[in-house]
């Protein structure tokens, strides 16, 4: 297990963020006020969620911001591993939460599925690379059982969705068709009325964090 590349970069942010407000925040500790909603629908919102997780001292949310391929490269198999590494690192670097107050600029979109957010930290640029991933989600409730929330990643939305233009020139309408979604639910059947949420959604996740070197 090695979270060193990611955590060293977070420390870099914490140490280099300047200003008198940052100094006072260092002694106040992590922010305990209500969370800003977690959002992954744009690169900028994912970046804001990531920095919010630093500010709130919440490694599990930071874990959600990272793409699975990036977690593997860092040796982070699950959120529990992330939490253990975080706790050890935070004990040695108690000012880490200060990094969460950095401003997040608009991203640079390289194409429909890739973007970079460049954060200027006292003259040093840190790049956060993002990739758009597609997921399916279902949530259901049955009597006497906790809610079921199966889901998974798709290679592309076209695996589960199809847009069919209608012969309707006046209104220019199309029909959105869903492919069958196979989900586990144990022995108890799941009637239609028990299903509370079905979605095909895109999330922008972090695939790399790096300090930009001077030419």
PDB file of C-alpha atoms in Angstrom:
ATOM      1  CA  UNK A   1       0.000   0.000   0.000  1.00  0.00           C
ATOM      2  CA  UNK A   2       1.391   3.399  -0.968  1.00  0.00           C
ATOM      3  CA  UNK A   3      -0.648   6.612  -0.918  1.00  0.00           C
ATOM      4  CA  UNK A   4       2.530   8.677  -0.804  1.00  0.00           C
ATOM      5  CA  UNK A   5       2.242  10.388  -4.250  1.00  0.00           C
ATOM      6  CA  UNK A   6      -1.260  11.699  -3.525  1.00  0.00           C
ATOM      7  CA  UNK A   7      -0.676  12.618   0.089  1.00  0.00           C
ATOM      8  CA  UNK A   8       2.585  14.423  -0.618  1.00  0.00           C
ATOM      9  CA  UNK A   9       0.721  16.557  -3.127  1.00  0.00           C
ATOM     10  CA  UNK A  10      -1.983  17.329  -0.594  1.00  0.00           C
ATOM     11  CA  UNK A  11       0.721  18.345   1.850  1.00  0.00           C
ATOM     12  CA  UNK A  12       2.238  20.563  -0.837  1.00  0.00           C
ATOM     13  CA  UNK A  13      -1.105  22.342  -1.147  1.00  0.00           C
ATOM     14  CA  UNK A  14      -1.494  22.682   2.608  1.00  0.00           C
ATOM     15  CA  UNK A  15       1.971  24.150   3.128  1.00  0.00           C
ATOM     16  CA  UNK A  16       1.923  26.585   0.207  1.00  0.00           C
ATOM     17  CA  UNK A  17      -1.551  28.083   0.535  1.00  0.00           C
ATOM     18  CA  UNK A  18      -0.869  31.565   1.829  1.00  0.00           C
ATOM     19  CA  UNK A  19      -2.776  34.425   3.404  1.00  0.00           C
ATOM     20  CA  UNK A  20      -3.758  35.515   6.894  1.00  0.00           C
ATOM     21  CA  UNK A  21      -7.043  33.586   6.670  1.00  0.00           C
ATOM     22  CA  UNK A  22      -5.137  30.365   6.073  1.00  0.00           C
ATOM     23  CA  UNK A  23      -3.077  30.990   9.204  1.00  0.00           C
ATOM     24  CA  UNK A  24      -6.160  31.397  11.384  1.00  0.00           C
ATOM     25  CA  UNK A  25      -7.780  28.326   9.828  1.00  0.00           C
ATOM     26  CA  UNK A  26      -4.700  26.293  10.703  1.00  0.00           C
ATOM     27  CA  UNK A  27      -5.452  26.757  14.398  1.00  0.00           C
ATOM     28  CA  UNK A  28      -9.233  26.393  14.043  1.00  0.00           C
ATOM     29  CA  UNK A  29      -8.950  22.836  12.728  1.00  0.00           C
ATOM     30  CA  UNK A  30     -11.166  21.137  10.149  1.00  0.00           C
ATOM     31  CA  UNK A  31     -14.458  22.832   9.296  1.00  0.00           C
ATOM     32  CA  UNK A  32     -17.421  21.093  10.974  1.00  0.00           C
ATOM     33  CA  UNK A  33     -20.250  23.147   9.433  1.00  0.00           C
ATOM     34  CA  UNK A  34     -22.759  21.387   7.102  1.00  0.00           C
ATOM     35  CA  UNK A  35     -21.380  19.843   3.941  1.00  0.00           C
ATOM     36  CA  UNK A  36     -21.652  21.542   0.586  1.00  0.00           C
ATOM     37  CA  UNK A  37     -23.458  18.958  -1.616  1.00  0.00           C
ATOM     38  CA  UNK A  38     -21.161  16.402  -3.201  1.00  0.00           C
ATOM     39  CA  UNK A  39     -21.207  16.812  -6.985  1.00  0.00           C
ATOM     40  CA  UNK A  40     -19.376  14.865  -9.684  1.00  0.00           C
ATOM     41  CA  UNK A  41     -21.266  16.032 -12.777  1.00  0.00           C
ATOM     42  CA  UNK A  42     -18.562  18.440 -13.991  1.00  0.00           C
ATOM     43  CA  UNK A  43     -14.758  18.490 -13.538  1.00  0.00           C
ATOM     44  CA  UNK A  44     -14.960  21.706 -11.526  1.00  0.00           C
ATOM     45  CA  UNK A  45     -17.601  20.343  -9.155  1.00  0.00           C
ATOM     46  CA  UNK A  46     -15.599  17.178  -8.573  1.00  0.00           C
ATOM     47  CA  UNK A  47     -12.535  19.321  -7.828  1.00  0.00           C
ATOM     48  CA  UNK A  48     -14.593  21.431  -5.421  1.00  0.00           C
ATOM     49  CA  UNK A  49     -15.835  18.255  -3.740  1.00  0.00           C
ATOM     50  CA  UNK A  50     -12.249  17.004  -3.438  1.00  0.00           C
ATOM     51  CA  UNK A  51     -11.056  20.216  -1.788  1.00  0.00           C
ATOM     52  CA  UNK A  52     -14.159  20.257   0.395  1.00  0.00           C
ATOM     53  CA  UNK A  53     -13.217  16.780   1.617  1.00  0.00           C
ATOM     54  CA  UNK A  54      -9.844  18.172   2.711  1.00  0.00           C
ATOM     55  CA  UNK A  55     -11.495  21.094   4.464  1.00  0.00           C
ATOM     56  CA  UNK A  56     -13.929  18.757   6.247  1.00  0.00           C
ATOM     57  CA  UNK A  57     -11.296  16.125   7.022  1.00  0.00           C
ATOM     58  CA  UNK A  58     -13.284  13.427   5.190  1.00  0.00           C
ATOM     59  CA  UNK A  59     -11.083  10.845   3.402  1.00  0.00           C
ATOM     60  CA  UNK A  60     -14.076   8.750   2.334  1.00  0.00           C
ATOM     61  CA  UNK A  61     -15.379  11.569   0.142  1.00  0.00           C
ATOM     62  CA  UNK A  62     -11.899  12.134  -1.259  1.00  0.00           C
ATOM     63  CA  UNK A  63     -11.872   8.426  -2.114  1.00  0.00           C
ATOM     64  CA  UNK A  64     -15.084   8.889  -4.136  1.00  0.00           C
ATOM     65  CA  UNK A  65     -13.432  11.648  -6.182  1.00  0.00           C
ATOM     66  CA  UNK A  66     -10.680   9.342  -7.430  1.00  0.00           C
ATOM     67  CA  UNK A  67     -11.038   7.138 -10.500  1.00  0.00           C
ATOM     68  CA  UNK A  68     -10.577   3.422  -9.900  1.00  0.00           C
ATOM     69  CA  UNK A  69      -7.473   3.312 -12.122  1.00  0.00           C
ATOM     70  CA  UNK A  70      -5.868   6.119 -10.108  1.00  0.00           C
ATOM     71  CA  UNK A  71      -6.688   4.351  -6.827  1.00  0.00           C
ATOM     72  CA  UNK A  72      -4.918   1.244  -8.117  1.00  0.00           C
ATOM     73  CA  UNK A  73      -1.821   3.254  -9.036  1.00  0.00           C
ATOM     74  CA  UNK A  74      -1.777   4.716  -5.522  1.00  0.00           C
ATOM     75  CA  UNK A  75      -2.346   1.348  -3.882  1.00  0.00           C
ATOM     76  CA  UNK A  76      -5.713   2.393  -2.414  1.00  0.00           C
ATOM     77  CA  UNK A  77      -7.911  -0.701  -2.630  1.00  0.00           C
ATOM     78  CA  UNK A  78     -10.887   0.618  -0.667  1.00  0.00           C
ATOM     79  CA  UNK A  79     -12.059   3.512   1.471  1.00  0.00           C
ATOM     80  CA  UNK A  80     -10.858   1.813   4.660  1.00  0.00           C
ATOM     81  CA  UNK A  81      -7.278   1.768   3.345  1.00  0.00           C
ATOM     82  CA  UNK A  82      -7.679   5.440   2.463  1.00  0.00           C
ATOM     83  CA  UNK A  83      -8.919   6.260   5.951  1.00  0.00           C
ATOM     84  CA  UNK A  84      -6.046   4.431   7.689  1.00  0.00           C
ATOM     85  CA  UNK A  85      -3.455   6.178   5.511  1.00  0.00           C
ATOM     86  CA  UNK A  86      -5.201   9.501   6.032  1.00  0.00           C
ATOM     87  CA  UNK A  87      -5.230   9.160   9.824  1.00  0.00           C
ATOM     88  CA  UNK A  88      -1.506   8.391   9.928  1.00  0.00           C
ATOM     89  CA  UNK A  89      -0.678  11.254   7.597  1.00  0.00           C
ATOM     90  CA  UNK A  90      -2.916  13.748   9.394  1.00  0.00           C
ATOM     91  CA  UNK A  91      -1.242  12.999  12.730  1.00  0.00           C
ATOM     92  CA  UNK A  92       2.071  14.061  11.210  1.00  0.00           C
ATOM     93  CA  UNK A  93       0.582  17.012   9.252  1.00  0.00           C
ATOM     94  CA  UNK A  94      -2.281  18.550  11.255  1.00  0.00           C
ATOM     95  CA  UNK A  95      -2.625  21.545   8.891  1.00  0.00           C
ATOM     96  CA  UNK A  96      -3.753  19.456   5.929  1.00  0.00           C
ATOM     97  CA  UNK A  97      -7.330  20.796   6.042  1.00  0.00           C
ATOM     98  CA  UNK A  98      -6.101  24.295   5.112  1.00  0.00           C
ATOM     99  CA  UNK A  99      -5.604  23.073   1.530  1.00  0.00           C
ATOM    100  CA  UNK A 100      -9.361  22.740   1.243  1.00  0.00           C
ATOM    101  CA  UNK A 101      -9.836  26.499   1.009  1.00  0.00           C
ATOM    102  CA  UNK A 102      -8.145  26.864  -2.375  1.00  0.00           C
ATOM    103  CA  UNK A 103     -10.181  28.364  -5.228  1.00  0.00           C
ATOM    104  CA  UNK A 104     -11.008  26.050  -8.139  1.00  0.00           C
ATOM    105  CA  UNK A 105     -10.923  27.685 -11.603  1.00  0.00           C
ATOM    106  CA  UNK A 106     -12.817  26.589 -14.685  1.00  0.00           C
ATOM    107  CA  UNK A 107     -11.437  23.421 -16.301  1.00  0.00           C
ATOM    108  CA  UNK A 108      -9.739  23.054 -19.651  1.00  0.00           C
ATOM    109  CA  UNK A 109     -11.758  20.524 -21.684  1.00  0.00           C
ATOM    110  CA  UNK A 110      -9.510  18.432 -23.945  1.00  0.00           C
ATOM    111  CA  UNK A 111     -12.439  16.505 -25.414  1.00  0.00           C
ATOM    112  CA  UNK A 112     -15.877  15.268 -24.342  1.00  0.00           C
ATOM    113  CA  UNK A 113     -14.435  12.868 -21.752  1.00  0.00           C
ATOM    114  CA  UNK A 114     -11.193  14.488 -20.545  1.00  0.00           C
ATOM    115  CA  UNK A 115     -10.412  17.714 -18.720  1.00  0.00           C
ATOM    116  CA  UNK A 116      -7.737  19.337 -16.566  1.00  0.00           C
ATOM    117  CA  UNK A 117      -8.155  21.798 -13.712  1.00  0.00           C
ATOM    118  CA  UNK A 118      -5.043  23.872 -13.071  1.00  0.00           C
ATOM    119  CA  UNK A 119      -4.826  25.228  -9.514  1.00  0.00           C
ATOM    120  CA  UNK A 120      -2.388  28.095  -8.989  1.00  0.00           C
ATOM    121  CA  UNK A 121      -0.795  27.702  -5.560  1.00  0.00           C
ATOM    122  CA  UNK A 122       1.396  30.721  -4.835  1.00  0.00           C
ATOM    123  CA  UNK A 123       2.945  30.675  -8.294  1.00  0.00           C
ATOM    124  CA  UNK A 124       3.135  26.891  -8.617  1.00  0.00           C
ATOM    125  CA  UNK A 125       0.545  25.170 -10.792  1.00  0.00           C
ATOM    126  CA  UNK A 126      -0.948  21.845  -9.719  1.00  0.00           C
ATOM    127  CA  UNK A 127      -2.861  19.961 -12.422  1.00  0.00           C
ATOM    128  CA  UNK A 128      -5.794  17.700 -11.647  1.00  0.00           C
ATOM    129  CA  UNK A 129      -6.699  15.445 -14.589  1.00  0.00           C
ATOM    130  CA  UNK A 130     -10.271  14.191 -14.935  1.00  0.00           C
ATOM    131  CA  UNK A 131     -12.027  11.572 -17.016  1.00  0.00           C
ATOM    132  CA  UNK A 132     -15.760  11.218 -17.503  1.00  0.00           C
ATOM    133  CA  UNK A 133     -17.103   7.795 -16.512  1.00  0.00           C
ATOM    134  CA  UNK A 134     -20.569   6.323 -17.002  1.00  0.00           C
ATOM    135  CA  UNK A 135     -22.460   4.447 -14.261  1.00  0.00           C
ATOM    136  CA  UNK A 136     -25.840   2.802 -13.720  1.00  0.00           C
ATOM    137  CA  UNK A 137     -27.646   3.081 -10.405  1.00  0.00           C
ATOM    138  CA  UNK A 138     -30.700   1.478  -8.814  1.00  0.00           C
ATOM    139  CA  UNK A 139     -32.117   2.004  -5.344  1.00  0.00           C
ATOM    140  CA  UNK A 140     -35.016  -0.028  -3.961  1.00  0.00           C
ATOM    141  CA  UNK A 141     -36.696  -0.768  -0.629  1.00  0.00           C
ATOM    142  CA  UNK A 142     -38.514  -3.904   0.458  1.00  0.00           C
ATOM    143  CA  UNK A 143     -40.350  -4.482   3.735  1.00  0.00           C
ATOM    144  CA  UNK A 144     -38.111  -5.256   6.688  1.00  0.00           C
ATOM    145  CA  UNK A 145     -34.876  -4.903   4.714  1.00  0.00           C
ATOM    146  CA  UNK A 146     -32.299  -2.117   4.388  1.00  0.00           C
ATOM    147  CA  UNK A 147     -32.375  -0.308   1.039  1.00  0.00           C
ATOM    148  CA  UNK A 148     -30.653  -2.062  -1.834  1.00  0.00           C
ATOM    149  CA  UNK A 149     -28.351   0.106  -3.938  1.00  0.00           C
ATOM    150  CA  UNK A 150     -26.762  -1.981  -6.699  1.00  0.00           C
ATOM    151  CA  UNK A 151     -24.899  -0.290  -9.521  1.00  0.00           C
ATOM    152  CA  UNK A 152     -21.810  -0.426 -11.653  1.00  0.00           C
ATOM    153  CA  UNK A 153     -19.695   1.179 -14.344  1.00  0.00           C
ATOM    154  CA  UNK A 154     -20.492   1.051 -18.053  1.00  0.00           C
ATOM    155  CA  UNK A 155     -18.015   1.359 -20.885  1.00  0.00           C
ATOM    156  CA  UNK A 156     -20.326   3.969 -22.426  1.00  0.00           C
ATOM    157  CA  UNK A 157     -23.869   5.262 -21.994  1.00  0.00           C
ATOM    158  CA  UNK A 158     -24.783   3.621 -25.296  1.00  0.00           C
ATOM    159  CA  UNK A 159     -24.649   0.253 -23.503  1.00  0.00           C
ATOM    160  CA  UNK A 160     -27.825   1.178 -21.625  1.00  0.00           C
ATOM    161  CA  UNK A 161     -29.427   4.059 -23.542  1.00  0.00           C
ATOM    162  CA  UNK A 162     -30.661   4.695 -27.053  1.00  0.00           C
ATOM    163  CA  UNK A 163     -32.177   7.858 -28.516  1.00  0.00           C
ATOM    164  CA  UNK A 164     -34.749   7.056 -31.206  1.00  0.00           C
ATOM    165  CA  UNK A 165     -35.946  10.009 -33.314  1.00  0.00           C
ATOM    166  CA  UNK A 166     -39.707  10.035 -33.801  1.00  0.00           C
ATOM    167  CA  UNK A 167     -41.461  10.737 -37.067  1.00  0.00           C
ATOM    168  CA  UNK A 168     -42.616  14.028 -35.640  1.00  0.00           C
ATOM    169  CA  UNK A 169     -41.175  16.841 -37.711  1.00  0.00           C
ATOM    170  CA  UNK A 170     -43.351  19.501 -36.101  1.00  0.00           C
ATOM    171  CA  UNK A 171     -42.235  18.956 -32.500  1.00  0.00           C
ATOM    172  CA  UNK A 172     -38.781  17.426 -33.158  1.00  0.00           C
ATOM    173  CA  UNK A 173     -39.132  14.793 -30.455  1.00  0.00           C
ATOM    174  CA  UNK A 174     -37.185  11.611 -29.696  1.00  0.00           C
ATOM    175  CA  UNK A 175     -37.786   8.612 -27.478  1.00  0.00           C
ATOM    176  CA  UNK A 176     -35.189   7.620 -24.884  1.00  0.00           C
ATOM    177  CA  UNK A 177     -35.004   3.836 -24.556  1.00  0.00           C
ATOM    178  CA  UNK A 178     -33.358   1.929 -21.681  1.00  0.00           C
ATOM    179  CA  UNK A 179     -31.699  -1.425 -22.171  1.00  0.00           C
ATOM    180  CA  UNK A 180     -32.504  -4.072 -19.500  1.00  0.00           C
ATOM    181  CA  UNK A 181     -30.465  -3.648 -16.313  1.00  0.00           C
ATOM    182  CA  UNK A 182     -29.670  -6.870 -14.446  1.00  0.00           C
ATOM    183  CA  UNK A 183     -29.239  -6.335 -10.683  1.00  0.00           C
ATOM    184  CA  UNK A 184     -28.852  -8.619  -7.635  1.00  0.00           C
ATOM    185  CA  UNK A 185     -31.477  -8.543  -4.873  1.00  0.00           C
ATOM    186  CA  UNK A 186     -31.246 -11.809  -2.938  1.00  0.00           C
ATOM    187  CA  UNK A 187     -34.211 -14.105  -2.298  1.00  0.00           C
ATOM    188  CA  UNK A 188     -36.877 -11.419  -1.901  1.00  0.00           C
ATOM    189  CA  UNK A 189     -38.565 -10.236  -5.101  1.00  0.00           C
ATOM    190  CA  UNK A 190     -38.438  -6.523  -5.945  1.00  0.00           C
ATOM    191  CA  UNK A 191     -41.791  -5.214  -7.200  1.00  0.00           C
ATOM    192  CA  UNK A 192     -41.811  -2.123  -9.392  1.00  0.00           C
ATOM    193  CA  UNK A 193     -43.308   0.000  -6.612  1.00  0.00           C
ATOM    194  CA  UNK A 194     -40.277  -0.791  -4.410  1.00  0.00           C
ATOM    195  CA  UNK A 195     -37.878   0.907  -6.847  1.00  0.00           C
ATOM    196  CA  UNK A 196     -37.123   4.475  -5.793  1.00  0.00           C
ATOM    197  CA  UNK A 197     -34.352   5.469  -8.180  1.00  0.00           C
ATOM    198  CA  UNK A 198     -32.994   4.354 -11.555  1.00  0.00           C
ATOM    199  CA  UNK A 199     -30.308   6.320 -13.375  1.00  0.00           C
ATOM    200  CA  UNK A 200     -27.616   6.311 -16.012  1.00  0.00           C
ATOM    201  CA  UNK A 201     -25.205   9.007 -14.941  1.00  0.00           C
ATOM    202  CA  UNK A 202     -21.823  10.445 -15.859  1.00  0.00           C
ATOM    203  CA  UNK A 203     -19.259  11.303 -13.192  1.00  0.00           C
ATOM    204  CA  UNK A 204     -16.020  13.215 -13.635  1.00  0.00           C
ATOM    205  CA  UNK A 205     -13.304  11.499 -11.580  1.00  0.00           C
ATOM    206  CA  UNK A 206      -9.668  12.364 -10.853  1.00  0.00           C
ATOM    207  CA  UNK A 207      -7.173  10.290 -12.854  1.00  0.00           C
ATOM    208  CA  UNK A 208      -3.990  12.123 -11.851  1.00  0.00           C
ATOM    209  CA  UNK A 209      -2.689  14.901  -9.567  1.00  0.00           C
ATOM    210  CA  UNK A 210       0.692  16.393 -10.333  1.00  0.00           C
ATOM    211  CA  UNK A 211       2.806  19.462  -9.798  1.00  0.00           C
ATOM    212  CA  UNK A 212       3.631  21.230 -13.044  1.00  0.00           C
ATOM    213  CA  UNK A 213       7.367  21.560 -13.482  1.00  0.00           C
ATOM    214  CA  UNK A 214       8.908  24.835 -14.578  1.00  0.00           C
ATOM    215  CA  UNK A 215      10.351  24.804 -18.136  1.00  0.00           C
TER     216      UNK A 215
END
